[in-house]
Each structure stands twice: as C-alpha cells, then as structure tokens.
mmCIF file of C-alpha atoms and ligand atoms in Angstrom:
data_model
loop_
_atom_site.group_PDB
_atom_site.id
_atom_site.type_symbol
_atom_site.label_atom_id
_atom_site.label_comp_id
_atom_site.label_asym_id
_atom_site.label_seq_id
_atom_site.Cartn_x
_atom_site.Cartn_y
_atom_site.Cartn_z
ATOM 1 C CA UNK A 8 -37.324 -3.519 12.989
ATOM 2 C CA UNK A 9 -35.945 -4.416 9.440
ATOM 3 C CA UNK A 10 -33.734 -7.433 9.001
ATOM 4 C CA UNK A 11 -30.296 -6.427 8.909
ATOM 5 C CA UNK A 12 -28.556 -6.217 5.361
ATOM 6 C CA UNK A 13 -26.518 -9.221 4.484
ATOM 7 C CA UNK A 14 -23.633 -7.186 2.909
ATOM 8 C CA UNK A 15 -22.178 -4.136 4.314
ATOM 9 C CA UNK A 16 -20.359 -1.874 1.608
ATOM 10 C CA UNK A 17 -17.570 0.284 2.433
ATOM 11 C CA UNK A 18 -18.769 3.500 1.315
ATOM 12 C CA UNK A 19 -16.089 6.132 0.799
ATOM 13 C CA UNK A 20 -17.691 8.723 -1.023
ATOM 14 C CA UNK A 21 -15.730 7.956 -4.284
ATOM 15 C CA UNK A 22 -16.978 6.552 -7.641
ATOM 16 C CA UNK A 23 -15.848 3.078 -6.953
ATOM 17 C CA UNK A 24 -17.755 2.197 -3.863
ATOM 18 C CA UNK A 25 -20.676 4.128 -5.453
ATOM 19 C CA UNK A 26 -20.671 1.780 -8.496
ATOM 20 C CA UNK A 27 -20.241 -1.235 -6.104
ATOM 21 C CA UNK A 28 -23.504 -0.213 -4.086
ATOM 22 C CA UNK A 29 -25.309 0.435 -7.446
ATOM 23 C CA UNK A 30 -24.474 -3.224 -8.923
ATOM 24 C CA UNK A 31 -25.507 -4.766 -5.830
ATOM 25 C CA UNK A 32 -28.645 -2.745 -5.484
ATOM 26 C CA UNK A 33 -29.315 -3.567 -9.079
ATOM 27 C CA UNK A 34 -29.007 -7.193 -8.499
ATOM 28 C CA UNK A 35 -31.577 -7.083 -5.776
ATOM 29 C CA UNK A 36 -29.212 -7.788 -2.861
ATOM 30 C CA UNK A 37 -29.960 -6.879 0.623
ATOM 31 C CA UNK A 38 -27.146 -4.196 1.232
ATOM 32 C CA UNK A 39 -26.231 -1.185 3.744
ATOM 33 C CA UNK A 40 -23.426 1.312 3.342
ATOM 34 C CA UNK A 41 -20.939 2.357 6.039
ATOM 35 C CA UNK A 42 -18.559 5.367 5.901
ATOM 36 C CA UNK A 43 -15.462 5.077 8.282
ATOM 37 C CA UNK A 44 -13.282 8.034 9.638
ATOM 38 C CA UNK A 45 -10.112 6.715 10.551
ATOM 39 C CA UNK A 46 -8.335 10.238 10.740
ATOM 40 C CA UNK A 47 -9.051 13.075 12.720
ATOM 41 C CA UNK A 48 -6.990 16.322 13.114
ATOM 42 C CA UNK A 49 -7.468 19.931 12.558
ATOM 43 C CA UNK A 50 -5.820 20.316 8.935
ATOM 44 C CA UNK A 51 -7.088 19.779 5.601
ATOM 45 C CA UNK A 52 -7.897 16.387 5.715
ATOM 46 C CA UNK A 53 -10.865 17.113 7.902
ATOM 47 C CA UNK A 54 -12.888 18.932 5.332
ATOM 48 C CA UNK A 55 -12.279 16.214 2.693
ATOM 49 C CA UNK A 56 -13.314 13.556 5.086
ATOM 50 C CA UNK A 57 -16.563 15.590 5.580
ATOM 51 C CA UNK A 58 -17.198 16.104 1.957
ATOM 52 C CA UNK A 59 -16.479 12.390 1.571
ATOM 53 C CA UNK A 60 -18.951 11.410 4.383
ATOM 54 C CA UNK A 61 -21.534 13.479 2.681
ATOM 55 C CA UNK A 62 -21.098 12.109 -0.581
ATOM 56 C CA UNK A 63 -21.462 8.629 0.602
ATOM 57 C CA UNK A 64 -24.654 9.482 2.556
ATOM 58 C CA UNK A 65 -26.065 10.974 -0.730
ATOM 59 C CA UNK A 66 -25.340 7.848 -2.709
ATOM 60 C CA UNK A 67 -26.946 5.583 -0.124
ATOM 61 C CA UNK A 68 -29.767 7.978 -0.010
ATOM 62 C CA UNK A 69 -30.031 7.845 -3.848
ATOM 63 C CA UNK A 70 -29.819 4.334 -3.686
ATOM 64 C CA UNK A 71 -32.441 3.734 -0.787
ATOM 65 C CA UNK A 72 -30.171 1.876 1.246
ATOM 66 C CA UNK A 73 -29.308 2.241 5.011
ATOM 67 C CA UNK A 74 -26.161 4.331 5.722
ATOM 68 C CA UNK A 75 -23.913 3.884 8.816
ATOM 69 C CA UNK A 76 -21.123 5.842 9.767
ATOM 70 C CA UNK A 77 -18.193 5.127 12.342
ATOM 71 C CA UNK A 78 -15.000 6.628 13.658
ATOM 72 C CA UNK A 79 -12.307 3.997 13.784
ATOM 73 C CA UNK A 80 -9.662 6.564 14.184
ATOM 74 C CA UNK A 81 -8.216 4.996 17.295
ATOM 75 C CA UNK A 82 -8.077 1.459 15.736
ATOM 76 C CA UNK A 83 -6.273 3.321 12.730
ATOM 77 C CA UNK A 84 -3.878 4.995 15.044
ATOM 78 C CA UNK A 85 -2.935 1.928 17.092
ATOM 79 C CA UNK A 86 -2.874 -0.583 14.278
ATOM 80 C CA UNK A 87 -1.756 1.253 11.353
ATOM 81 C CA UNK A 88 -0.029 4.649 12.194
ATOM 82 C CA UNK A 89 1.841 3.649 15.115
ATOM 83 C CA UNK A 90 3.627 0.882 13.166
ATOM 84 C CA UNK A 91 3.854 3.188 10.133
ATOM 85 C CA UNK A 92 6.316 5.575 12.476
ATOM 86 C CA UNK A 93 8.058 2.833 13.913
ATOM 87 C CA UNK A 94 9.181 1.559 10.487
ATOM 88 C CA UNK A 95 10.076 5.202 9.588
ATOM 89 C CA UNK A 96 12.041 5.507 12.613
ATOM 90 C CA UNK A 97 14.026 2.527 11.928
ATOM 91 C CA UNK A 98 14.898 3.790 8.575
ATOM 92 C CA UNK A 99 12.421 1.864 6.369
ATOM 93 C CA UNK A 100 9.527 2.858 4.294
ATOM 94 C CA UNK A 101 6.450 1.091 5.164
ATOM 95 C CA UNK A 102 3.511 0.483 3.053
ATOM 96 C CA UNK A 103 0.432 1.913 4.996
ATOM 97 C CA UNK A 104 -1.968 1.024 2.469
ATOM 98 C CA UNK A 105 -1.213 -2.737 3.075
ATOM 99 C CA UNK A 106 -1.309 -2.408 6.719
ATOM 100 C CA UNK A 107 -4.528 -0.465 6.483
ATOM 101 C CA UNK A 108 -6.204 -3.144 4.369
ATOM 102 C CA UNK A 109 -5.380 -5.716 6.978
ATOM 103 C CA UNK A 110 -5.908 -3.984 10.332
ATOM 104 C CA UNK A 111 -8.745 -1.810 9.397
ATOM 105 C CA UNK A 112 -10.799 -2.507 6.063
ATOM 106 C CA UNK A 113 -10.684 -6.330 6.587
ATOM 107 C CA UNK A 114 -10.437 -6.614 10.272
ATOM 108 C CA UNK A 115 -12.149 -3.405 11.967
ATOM 109 C CA UNK A 116 -14.730 -2.842 9.564
ATOM 110 C CA UNK A 117 -15.329 -6.477 8.682
ATOM 111 C CA UNK A 118 -16.205 -7.032 12.662
ATOM 112 C CA UNK A 119 -18.435 -4.012 12.583
ATOM 113 C CA UNK A 120 -20.146 -5.663 9.861
ATOM 114 C CA UNK A 121 -20.520 -8.500 11.546
ATOM 115 C CA UNK A 122 -21.865 -6.588 14.867
ATOM 116 C CA UNK A 123 -24.460 -5.122 12.725
ATOM 117 C CA UNK A 124 -25.719 -8.615 11.549
ATOM 118 C CA UNK A 125 -24.174 -8.588 8.208
ATOM 119 C CA UNK A 126 -22.432 -11.659 6.813
ATOM 120 C CA UNK A 127 -19.941 -10.127 4.251
ATOM 121 C CA UNK A 128 -18.474 -7.005 3.276
ATOM 122 C CA UNK A 129 -18.116 -5.575 -0.057
ATOM 123 C CA UNK A 130 -15.512 -2.657 -1.033
ATOM 124 C CA UNK A 131 -14.737 -1.042 -4.517
ATOM 125 C CA UNK A 132 -11.113 -2.541 -4.802
ATOM 126 C CA UNK A 133 -9.956 -3.685 -8.323
ATOM 127 C CA UNK A 134 -9.279 -7.146 -7.349
ATOM 128 C CA UNK A 135 -11.434 -10.443 -7.681
ATOM 129 C CA UNK A 136 -12.264 -13.423 -5.717
ATOM 130 C CA UNK A 137 -12.983 -16.861 -6.908
ATOM 131 C CA UNK A 138 -13.076 -20.291 -5.421
ATOM 132 C CA UNK A 139 -11.237 -23.477 -6.711
ATOM 133 C CA UNK A 140 -10.896 -26.918 -5.097
ATOM 134 C CA UNK A 141 -12.273 -25.634 -1.887
ATOM 135 C CA UNK A 142 -9.974 -22.767 -1.613
ATOM 136 C CA UNK A 143 -10.852 -19.037 -1.947
ATOM 137 C CA UNK A 144 -8.395 -17.211 -4.300
ATOM 138 C CA UNK A 145 -7.368 -13.787 -4.644
ATOM 139 C CA UNK A 146 -7.124 -12.494 -8.363
ATOM 140 C CA UNK A 147 -5.872 -9.398 -10.228
ATOM 141 C CA UNK A 148 -8.208 -7.011 -10.989
ATOM 142 C CA UNK A 149 -9.366 -6.995 -14.623
ATOM 143 C CA UNK A 150 -8.004 -3.450 -15.338
ATOM 144 C CA UNK A 151 -4.397 -4.008 -15.530
ATOM 145 C CA UNK A 152 -3.774 -0.278 -14.775
ATOM 146 C CA UNK A 153 -6.093 -0.270 -11.403
ATOM 147 C CA UNK A 154 -5.222 -3.857 -10.399
ATOM 148 C CA UNK A 155 -4.925 -3.375 -6.430
ATOM 149 C CA UNK A 156 -4.345 -6.979 -5.551
ATOM 150 C CA UNK A 157 -0.721 -6.026 -4.474
ATOM 151 C CA UNK A 158 -2.217 -3.879 -1.280
ATOM 152 C CA UNK A 159 -4.653 -6.802 -0.616
ATOM 153 C CA UNK A 160 -1.985 -9.719 -0.363
ATOM 154 C CA UNK A 161 -2.399 -10.195 3.506
ATOM 155 C CA UNK A 162 -6.108 -11.139 3.003
ATOM 156 C CA UNK A 163 -6.348 -14.733 4.306
ATOM 157 C CA UNK A 164 -9.367 -17.430 3.673
ATOM 158 C CA UNK A 165 -11.534 -16.037 6.253
ATOM 159 C CA UNK A 166 -11.355 -12.497 4.973
ATOM 160 C CA UNK A 167 -11.651 -13.708 1.202
ATOM 161 C CA UNK A 168 -14.751 -16.001 2.036
ATOM 162 C CA UNK A 169 -16.336 -13.043 3.724
ATOM 163 C CA UNK A 170 -15.501 -10.379 1.015
ATOM 164 C CA UNK A 171 -16.800 -9.292 -2.443
ATOM 165 C CA UNK A 172 -15.228 -6.930 -4.942
ATOM 166 C CA UNK A 173 -18.219 -6.095 -7.148
ATOM 167 C CA UNK A 174 -16.321 -4.004 -9.585
ATOM 168 C CA UNK A 175 -13.086 -5.791 -10.046
ATOM 169 C CA UNK A 176 -13.938 -7.296 -13.319
ATOM 170 C CA UNK A 177 -14.426 -4.155 -14.633
ATOM 171 C CA UNK A 178 -12.043 -1.484 -16.171
ATOM 172 C CA UNK A 179 -12.394 1.920 -14.575
ATOM 173 C CA UNK A 180 -13.422 3.808 -17.422
ATOM 174 C CA UNK A 181 -16.591 1.468 -17.361
ATOM 175 C CA UNK A 182 -17.212 2.283 -13.796
ATOM 176 C CA UNK A 183 -17.233 5.857 -14.596
ATOM 177 C CA UNK A 184 -19.443 5.356 -17.349
ATOM 178 C CA UNK A 185 -21.980 3.305 -14.991
ATOM 179 C CA UNK A 186 -21.981 6.152 -12.762
ATOM 180 C CA UNK A 187 -22.463 8.772 -15.130
ATOM 181 C CA UNK A 188 -25.575 6.694 -16.664
ATOM 182 C CA UNK A 189 -27.092 6.182 -13.437
ATOM 183 C CA UNK A 190 -26.702 10.053 -12.675
ATOM 184 C CA UNK A 191 -24.604 9.331 -9.383
ATOM 185 C CA UNK A 192 -23.234 12.494 -8.131
ATOM 186 C CA UNK A 193 -19.850 11.036 -7.587
ATOM 187 C CA UNK A 194 -19.391 10.213 -11.275
ATOM 188 C CA UNK A 195 -16.912 12.541 -11.973
ATOM 189 C CA UNK A 196 -15.043 12.608 -8.700
ATOM 190 C CA UNK A 197 -11.283 12.644 -8.600
ATOM 191 C CA UNK A 198 -9.576 9.371 -7.502
ATOM 192 C CA UNK A 199 -8.100 9.498 -4.144
ATOM 193 C CA UNK A 200 -4.541 9.675 -3.744
ATOM 194 C CA UNK A 201 -2.049 9.845 -0.899
ATOM 195 C CA UNK A 202 -1.646 7.699 2.190
ATOM 196 C CA UNK A 203 -4.783 5.778 2.833
ATOM 197 C CA UNK A 204 -7.266 7.734 5.016
ATOM 198 C CA UNK A 205 -4.654 10.527 5.751
ATOM 199 C CA UNK A 206 -4.869 11.857 2.195
ATOM 200 C CA UNK A 207 -2.853 13.886 0.115
ATOM 201 C CA UNK A 208 -0.556 16.539 1.635
ATOM 202 C CA UNK A 209 3.003 17.552 1.818
ATOM 203 C CA UNK A 210 4.351 14.240 2.844
ATOM 204 C CA UNK A 211 7.579 15.843 4.392
ATOM 205 C CA UNK A 212 5.970 18.346 6.529
ATOM 206 C CA UNK A 213 3.403 15.836 7.639
ATOM 207 C CA UNK A 214 5.990 13.322 8.645
ATOM 208 C CA UNK A 215 8.030 16.159 10.465
ATOM 209 C CA UNK A 216 4.879 16.315 12.806
ATOM 210 C CA UNK A 217 5.796 13.038 14.233
ATOM 211 C CA UNK A 218 9.479 12.356 13.423
ATOM 212 C CA UNK A 219 11.456 15.579 14.139
ATOM 213 C CA UNK A 220 13.797 16.450 11.238
ATOM 214 C CA UNK A 221 17.575 15.598 12.450
ATOM 215 C CA UNK A 222 19.861 17.215 9.700
ATOM 216 C CA UNK A 223 22.815 15.175 8.520
ATOM 217 C CA UNK A 224 25.355 14.707 5.834
ATOM 218 C CA UNK A 225 24.694 13.556 2.355
ATOM 219 C CA UNK A 226 27.649 11.642 1.229
ATOM 220 C CA UNK A 227 28.716 9.915 -1.936
ATOM 221 C CA UNK A 228 29.478 6.162 -2.177
ATOM 222 C CA UNK A 229 32.924 6.694 -2.220
ATOM 223 C CA UNK A 230 32.936 8.801 0.914
ATOM 224 C CA UNK A 231 32.970 12.848 -0.087
ATOM 225 C CA UNK A 232 30.625 15.075 1.802
ATOM 226 C CA UNK A 233 28.203 16.479 -0.769
ATOM 227 C CA UNK A 234 25.598 18.472 1.100
ATOM 228 C CA UNK A 235 22.840 18.182 4.015
ATOM 229 C CA UNK A 236 19.918 16.261 4.172
ATOM 230 C CA UNK A 237 16.692 17.144 6.440
ATOM 231 C CA UNK A 238 16.487 13.768 8.170
ATOM 232 C CA UNK A 239 17.199 10.274 6.751
ATOM 233 C CA UNK A 240 13.657 9.128 7.326
ATOM 234 C CA UNK A 241 12.064 11.718 4.756
ATOM 235 C CA UNK A 242 14.133 10.035 1.833
ATOM 236 C CA UNK A 243 13.517 6.557 -0.004
ATOM 237 C CA UNK A 244 15.721 4.404 -1.850
ATOM 238 C CA UNK A 245 16.295 5.277 -5.548
ATOM 239 C CA UNK A 246 14.804 8.828 -4.927
ATOM 240 C CA UNK A 247 16.192 11.513 -7.136
ATOM 241 C CA UNK A 248 13.901 14.605 -6.068
ATOM 242 C CA UNK A 249 14.630 16.829 -3.065
ATOM 243 C CA UNK A 250 18.457 16.239 -2.678
ATOM 244 C CA UNK A 251 19.305 19.853 -3.647
ATOM 245 C CA UNK A 252 22.835 18.513 -4.715
ATOM 246 C CA UNK A 253 22.997 20.527 -8.394
ATOM 247 C CA UNK A 254 26.583 20.125 -9.786
ATOM 248 C CA UNK A 255 29.423 18.715 -7.860
ATOM 249 C CA UNK A 256 32.552 19.999 -8.521
ATOM 250 C CA UNK A 257 34.959 17.289 -10.125
ATOM 251 C CA UNK A 258 31.793 15.065 -10.651
ATOM 252 C CA UNK A 259 29.842 14.578 -13.991
ATOM 253 C CA UNK A 260 26.544 16.470 -14.587
ATOM 254 C CA UNK A 261 24.266 13.641 -13.885
ATOM 255 C CA UNK A 262 21.616 13.250 -11.203
ATOM 256 C CA UNK A 263 22.137 11.626 -7.709
ATOM 257 C CA UNK A 264 20.002 9.155 -6.288
ATOM 258 C CA UNK A 265 19.586 7.912 -2.724
ATOM 259 C CA UNK A 266 21.256 4.604 -2.614
ATOM 260 C CA UNK A 267 21.226 3.806 1.236
ATOM 261 C CA UNK A 268 20.204 5.118 4.548
ATOM 262 C CA UNK A 269 22.461 5.069 7.688
ATOM 263 C CA UNK A 270 20.080 5.827 10.258
ATOM 264 C CA UNK A 271 22.590 5.215 13.533
ATOM 265 C CA UNK A 272 25.062 7.422 11.761
ATOM 266 C CA UNK A 273 22.729 9.914 10.113
ATOM 267 C CA UNK A 274 23.928 9.700 6.674
ATOM 268 C CA UNK A 275 22.210 9.494 3.407
ATOM 269 C CA UNK A 276 24.412 7.876 0.805
ATOM 270 C CA UNK A 277 23.867 8.843 -2.731
ATOM 271 C CA UNK A 278 25.396 7.885 -6.160
ATOM 272 C CA UNK A 279 24.952 9.135 -9.851
ATOM 273 C CA UNK A 280 23.148 7.033 -12.364
ATOM 274 C CA UNK A 281 19.653 5.585 -11.868
ATOM 275 C CA UNK A 282 20.792 2.016 -12.077
ATOM 276 C CA UNK A 283 23.844 2.433 -9.788
ATOM 277 C CA UNK A 284 25.319 -0.902 -8.633
ATOM 278 C CA UNK A 285 24.279 0.155 -5.099
ATOM 279 C CA UNK A 286 20.558 0.227 -6.012
ATOM 280 C CA UNK A 287 20.549 -3.136 -7.584
ATOM 281 C CA UNK A 288 19.662 -6.562 -6.160
ATOM 282 C CA UNK A 289 19.000 -9.933 -7.167
ATOM 283 C CA UNK A 290 18.119 -11.298 -3.808
ATOM 284 C CA UNK A 291 16.113 -10.286 -0.805
ATOM 285 C CA UNK A 292 15.033 -11.744 2.503
ATOM 286 C CA UNK A 293 11.576 -11.018 3.754
ATOM 287 C CA UNK A 294 9.711 -11.658 6.860
ATOM 288 C CA UNK A 295 6.086 -11.915 8.276
ATOM 289 C CA UNK A 296 4.974 -13.925 5.041
ATOM 290 C CA UNK A 297 1.190 -14.390 4.552
ATOM 291 C CA UNK A 298 -0.344 -16.532 2.149
ATOM 292 C CA UNK A 299 -3.952 -16.184 0.712
ATOM 293 C CA UNK A 300 -4.298 -19.988 0.608
ATOM 294 C CA UNK A 301 -3.313 -19.991 4.561
ATOM 295 C CA UNK A 302 -0.014 -21.826 3.711
ATOM 296 C CA UNK A 303 2.891 -21.472 1.186
ATOM 297 C CA UNK A 304 2.510 -23.235 -2.192
ATOM 298 C CA UNK A 305 5.650 -25.430 -1.239
ATOM 299 C CA UNK A 306 8.927 -25.100 0.690
ATOM 300 C CA UNK A 307 10.662 -23.830 -2.671
ATOM 301 C CA UNK A 308 8.783 -22.715 -5.618
ATOM 302 C CA UNK A 309 8.818 -20.368 -8.624
ATOM 303 C CA UNK A 310 6.509 -17.564 -9.532
ATOM 304 C CA UNK A 311 6.578 -13.831 -10.354
ATOM 305 C CA UNK A 312 6.824 -11.160 -7.686
ATOM 306 C CA UNK A 313 6.405 -7.334 -7.459
ATOM 307 C CA UNK A 314 8.729 -5.373 -4.934
ATOM 308 C CA UNK A 315 6.711 -2.474 -5.547
ATOM 309 C CA UNK A 316 3.055 -1.614 -6.725
ATOM 310 C CA UNK A 317 3.906 0.141 -9.786
ATOM 311 C CA UNK A 318 6.094 -2.542 -11.375
ATOM 312 C CA UNK A 319 5.920 -5.352 -13.961
ATOM 313 C CA UNK A 320 6.146 -8.939 -12.633
ATOM 314 C CA UNK A 321 9.539 -10.469 -12.332
ATOM 315 C CA UNK A 322 10.332 -13.997 -12.282
ATOM 316 C CA UNK A 323 11.726 -15.104 -9.249
ATOM 317 C CA UNK A 324 12.322 -18.237 -6.920
ATOM 318 C CA UNK A 325 11.129 -18.205 -3.497
ATOM 319 C CA UNK A 326 12.585 -20.535 -0.697
ATOM 320 C CA UNK A 327 11.295 -20.956 2.857
ATOM 321 C CA UNK A 328 13.873 -21.206 5.785
ATOM 322 C CA UNK A 329 11.149 -22.447 8.346
ATOM 323 C CA UNK A 330 11.359 -19.455 10.386
ATOM 324 C CA UNK A 331 8.597 -17.640 8.445
ATOM 325 C CA UNK A 332 11.491 -15.874 6.636
ATOM 326 C CA UNK A 333 11.848 -16.195 2.935
ATOM 327 C CA UNK A 334 14.657 -15.897 0.370
ATOM 328 C CA UNK A 335 13.556 -14.614 -2.909
ATOM 329 C CA UNK A 336 15.997 -14.693 -5.680
ATOM 330 C CA UNK A 337 14.971 -12.878 -9.071
ATOM 331 C CA UNK A 338 16.330 -13.736 -12.416
ATOM 332 C CA UNK A 339 17.105 -10.193 -13.123
ATOM 333 C CA UNK A 340 18.664 -7.711 -10.815
ATOM 334 C CA UNK A 341 16.080 -5.348 -9.616
ATOM 335 C CA UNK A 342 16.333 -1.758 -8.897
ATOM 336 C CA UNK A 343 15.891 0.104 -5.510
ATOM 337 C CA UNK A 344 14.212 -2.891 -3.518
ATOM 338 C CA UNK A 345 13.269 -1.077 -0.601
ATOM 339 C CA UNK A 346 13.123 -2.502 3.140
ATOM 340 C CA UNK A 347 9.666 -2.170 4.805
ATOM 341 C CA UNK A 348 8.015 -2.267 1.372
ATOM 342 C CA UNK A 349 6.217 -5.853 0.482
ATOM 343 C CA UNK A 350 7.333 -8.457 -2.072
ATOM 344 C CA UNK A 351 3.864 -9.740 -3.453
ATOM 345 C CA UNK A 352 3.893 -13.129 -5.367
ATOM 346 C CA UNK A 353 1.698 -14.108 -8.223
ATOM 347 C CA UNK A 354 1.031 -17.461 -10.248
ATOM 348 C CA UNK A 355 -0.497 -16.045 -13.377
ATOM 349 C CA UNK A 356 -3.656 -14.108 -12.400
ATOM 350 C CA UNK A 357 -3.669 -15.195 -8.889
ATOM 351 C CA UNK A 358 -2.125 -13.430 -5.946
ATOM 352 C CA UNK A 359 -0.488 -15.905 -3.584
ATOM 353 C CA UNK A 360 0.402 -13.804 -0.791
ATOM 354 C CA UNK A 361 3.515 -11.762 0.253
ATOM 355 C CA UNK A 362 6.088 -10.941 3.036
ATOM 356 C CA UNK A 363 7.805 -7.421 4.321
ATOM 357 C CA UNK A 364 11.284 -7.072 2.719
ATOM 358 C CA UNK A 365 13.817 -7.119 5.586
ATOM 359 C CA UNK A 366 17.234 -6.857 3.445
ATOM 360 C CA UNK A 367 18.650 -7.122 -0.122
ATOM 361 C CA UNK A 368 22.084 -7.960 -1.611
ATOM 362 C CA UNK A 369 22.706 -4.689 -2.812
ATOM 363 C CA UNK A 370 26.530 -4.063 -1.928
ATOM 364 C CA UNK A 371 25.681 -1.203 0.703
ATOM 365 C CA UNK A 372 27.907 -3.270 3.091
ATOM 366 C CA UNK A 373 30.769 -1.827 1.225
ATOM 367 C CA UNK A 374 29.973 1.696 2.141
ATOM 368 C CA UNK A 375 31.814 3.165 4.927
ATOM 369 C CA UNK A 376 29.670 3.042 8.192
ATOM 370 C CA UNK A 377 29.574 5.282 11.241
ATOM 371 C CA UNK A 378 29.386 8.983 12.012
ATOM 372 C CA UNK A 379 32.748 10.154 11.392
HETATM 373 N N1 ATP B 413 -13.956 6.163 4.148
HETATM 374 C C1 ATP B 413 -14.176 4.990 3.698
HETATM 375 N N2 ATP B 413 -15.242 4.344 4.590
HETATM 376 C C2 ATP B 413 -15.777 3.327 3.879
HETATM 377 N N3 ATP B 413 -15.072 2.535 2.937
HETATM 378 C C3 ATP B 413 -14.125 3.004 2.416
HETATM 379 C C4 ATP B 413 -13.562 4.363 2.673
HETATM 380 N N4 ATP B 413 -12.309 4.505 2.328
HETATM 381 C C5 ATP B 413 -12.188 3.325 1.101
HETATM 382 N N5 ATP B 413 -13.256 2.547 1.343
HETATM 383 C C6 ATP B 413 -13.540 1.361 0.790
HETATM 384 O O1 ATP B 413 -12.043 0.818 0.246
HETATM 385 C C7 ATP B 413 -12.045 0.791 -1.203
HETATM 386 C C8 ATP B 413 -10.800 1.018 -1.889
HETATM 387 O O2 ATP B 413 -10.479 2.252 -1.388
HETATM 388 P P1 ATP B 413 -9.313 3.037 -2.139
HETATM 389 O O3 ATP B 413 -8.815 4.270 -1.226
HETATM 390 O O4 ATP B 413 -8.510 2.263 -2.986
HETATM 391 O O5 ATP B 413 -10.336 3.977 -2.683
HETATM 392 P P2 ATP B 413 -10.785 4.197 -4.532
HETATM 393 O O6 ATP B 413 -10.160 3.287 -5.232
HETATM 394 O O7 ATP B 413 -10.424 5.594 -4.598
HETATM 395 O O8 ATP B 413 -12.362 4.051 -4.167
HETATM 396 P P3 ATP B 413 -13.435 4.906 -4.209
HETATM 397 O O9 ATP B 413 -13.618 5.732 -5.383
HETATM 398 O O10 ATP B 413 -14.657 3.922 -3.771
HETATM 399 O O11 ATP B 413 -12.982 6.012 -3.233
HETATM 400 C C9 ATP B 413 -13.296 1.731 -1.620
HETATM 401 O O12 ATP B 413 -13.882 1.531 -2.895
HETATM 402 C C10 ATP B 413 -14.351 1.473 -0.342
HETATM 403 O O13 ATP B 413 -15.243 0.257 -0.647
#
C-alpha cells in the first residue's frame, strides 16, 4: 500500500484550494485532498455541494493526488449549527464562520487528517503562519481585500503548528491567474458566499425553518409604535433594510436603523441616522477569549481590533478581569458593535486572538423595557 500523504488539503471545489493543491504538488510534496460535506438537506444547497464535490475530485484527478470525501454533517450540526441557533434565540448575532473553523476545519478535519496518517492540513485561506521565538504566529493574508485572519483567530498553537496556508502570501488575482495558466477547470469559478457550508440562500426564510417567526412591535427610541417586525431574530444591529417603515408622520424623511433588540419583550427598537447615539459605543465586554499564542500578551495591553470582518482596525486598550472576560476600550466610538460577533485583536500584521462580544456601553439601557 502507498505511504499516507503527509499533508491533507481541504478541497472545496473552489479556485483557492485548487491552487493550494497545485502549489504543493509543484513543490513535490506528498499530498492528498479531502472534500467535506457538512450540510445535508433537500434544498438548493445539495446540488451545489454535489457540483463542488465533483470539481474537487476533478482537480485531484488532474493533479494526480488521492481524493477522499467525508460527511461531517453531524459534527457540523452539533458543534456549529446548534450553537448558531441558540445564539440567535438569545437575540445575539453569531459568527458561524468563526465556529466552523474552530469546530470543523481545524478540529474534525484535522482529526480525520491524522486518522489518515497525515501530519498536517492545508487550506486555501488568505492568512499566513510563521514561527518566531518558538511560537507559531497567525498573520494577516497578504491581500488586504481577502485577509481571513478574522475568522481564524481561535486557532491556537496546536492548530497553527499543524496547518499550512499555501496561498496566504498571494493576491487573489494572482491565484486566479495561476489557476488559468495551469488550465484548472475551477479557474473562473465564482467565490463561495453565504454561511459557511450552508451556502447562499434567503437568510430569513432559512432561519425561519428553525426559529419560527414571532411578529412584534417596531418602536422608536422615544417609545412610539411605528410598525411590525417579523421576529427580532431576523434583524441585526445597524441594519437598515427590511424594516418597511417608509415615511412616518411627524418624523423627518430619513432612513431608520435597528438600534436594539428586546428579545424578552419582542420589541425591535429603531432610530433615524446611521450614527444614532444608540448605535455608538466606545467600550465592550467580551467573553471566551482565545489567544493564538496560548495566552494573552499581558493583563493590560494596547493593540488594534476589529469588531466585524469588513472593518478597518481601530486602536484600543484591552484589560483582562481574571475571569476570562475582557474589557475593551476604543479610542474612537464604534458603530453597531454587535453581541455574539467576535472582537479580534491585532499587533501590526499579527492576529493575537479574539473573544465573543457580550455587551457594549451603547446607551440602550435608556430604552423603556417591557412588553407594554
Ligand atoms: N467542502 C469543503 N471541503 C474541504 N475543504 C473545504 C471545504 N470548504 C472549504 N474548505 C477549505 O477551507 C478553505 C477556505 O474556505 P472558504 O469557504 O473561505 O472558501 P474560499 O475562499 O471560497 O476557497 P475556495 O476557493 O477553495 O472554495 C478552502 O480554501 C478549503 O481549503
């Protein structure tokens, strides 16, 4: 029997993992590919997954490397999706990509790689890993428009030591060019979008299958009933679309934004102005901190942070409170910092780790609570 491959590549059927495989094969490394299926239903997601599996198989065939396929949908359901729903039920907005990386791509997949005799995994993420002073470091991807370190911040030393990101130093355009030049059938394939492994679909109707709609009142911050929402879960802080408020008598003609969700009272609070003071916060408290180095840089430190993926870094000061909780204070007020999302810390190009946002100092306590 042939010796097992040293590196198992996560083959999604997309262009990024195709080029990963290409680069490792060109470098003469011992590699195999694995396609994981993490979601099964009878909807549109199924055909897409089947197409992706076929593309992943075709690339492995083309490059002459072994191909494996595994169904991890139970691990995905238990480790990612249940948590995702619980967070929505609690009125928070979770980040499934962060969880999926921690639970599936860098746990279940890594375990499977080891079971197949590999010592490492490789994926087509736009991030880099290096080693300094005996520690593995997670670095931003070189293409600033594609950097995925935000979603990878929960990787620790064990995962970083066992992972490679072969395209993290390349711009996306270069990855596509390489794929075209090598004649890979995935060269022009569209980037995947939507929730990790569930794919792109009408988010509200998807969520409604699991969290039944419970209509309730949309209320202005000064207490006026303005309309009806379809269920507080379906909205996120700072959101403007989908409120169907139009012009409200006696109010300026300006768009309304979600500024708070009162889950117990089933009320959605809105305000006018994208920078409403109810959306702005300079401080947040975060829980479940994890650090790429295995521990925080210090009990108190200054760095930059992002509270959402598509955001520029903002200077802040981080303080541990000994309980695994962090108090983060930004130099400038931040807009729509959202409980359930991750705050991710950076020192220059290095991603230090992150935590889950629990609360902020946006003045939503001033809003009248209750169902009446
Ligand atoms: N179904 C899957 N099976 C195996 N590996 C996967 C799968 N989905 C994603 N991955 C791995 O995770 C990496 C990042 O996934 P992401 O969803 O961000 O895809 P992407 O940037 O569109 O990459 P690609 O172009 O390879 O699909 C992929 O490049 C691949 O290595």
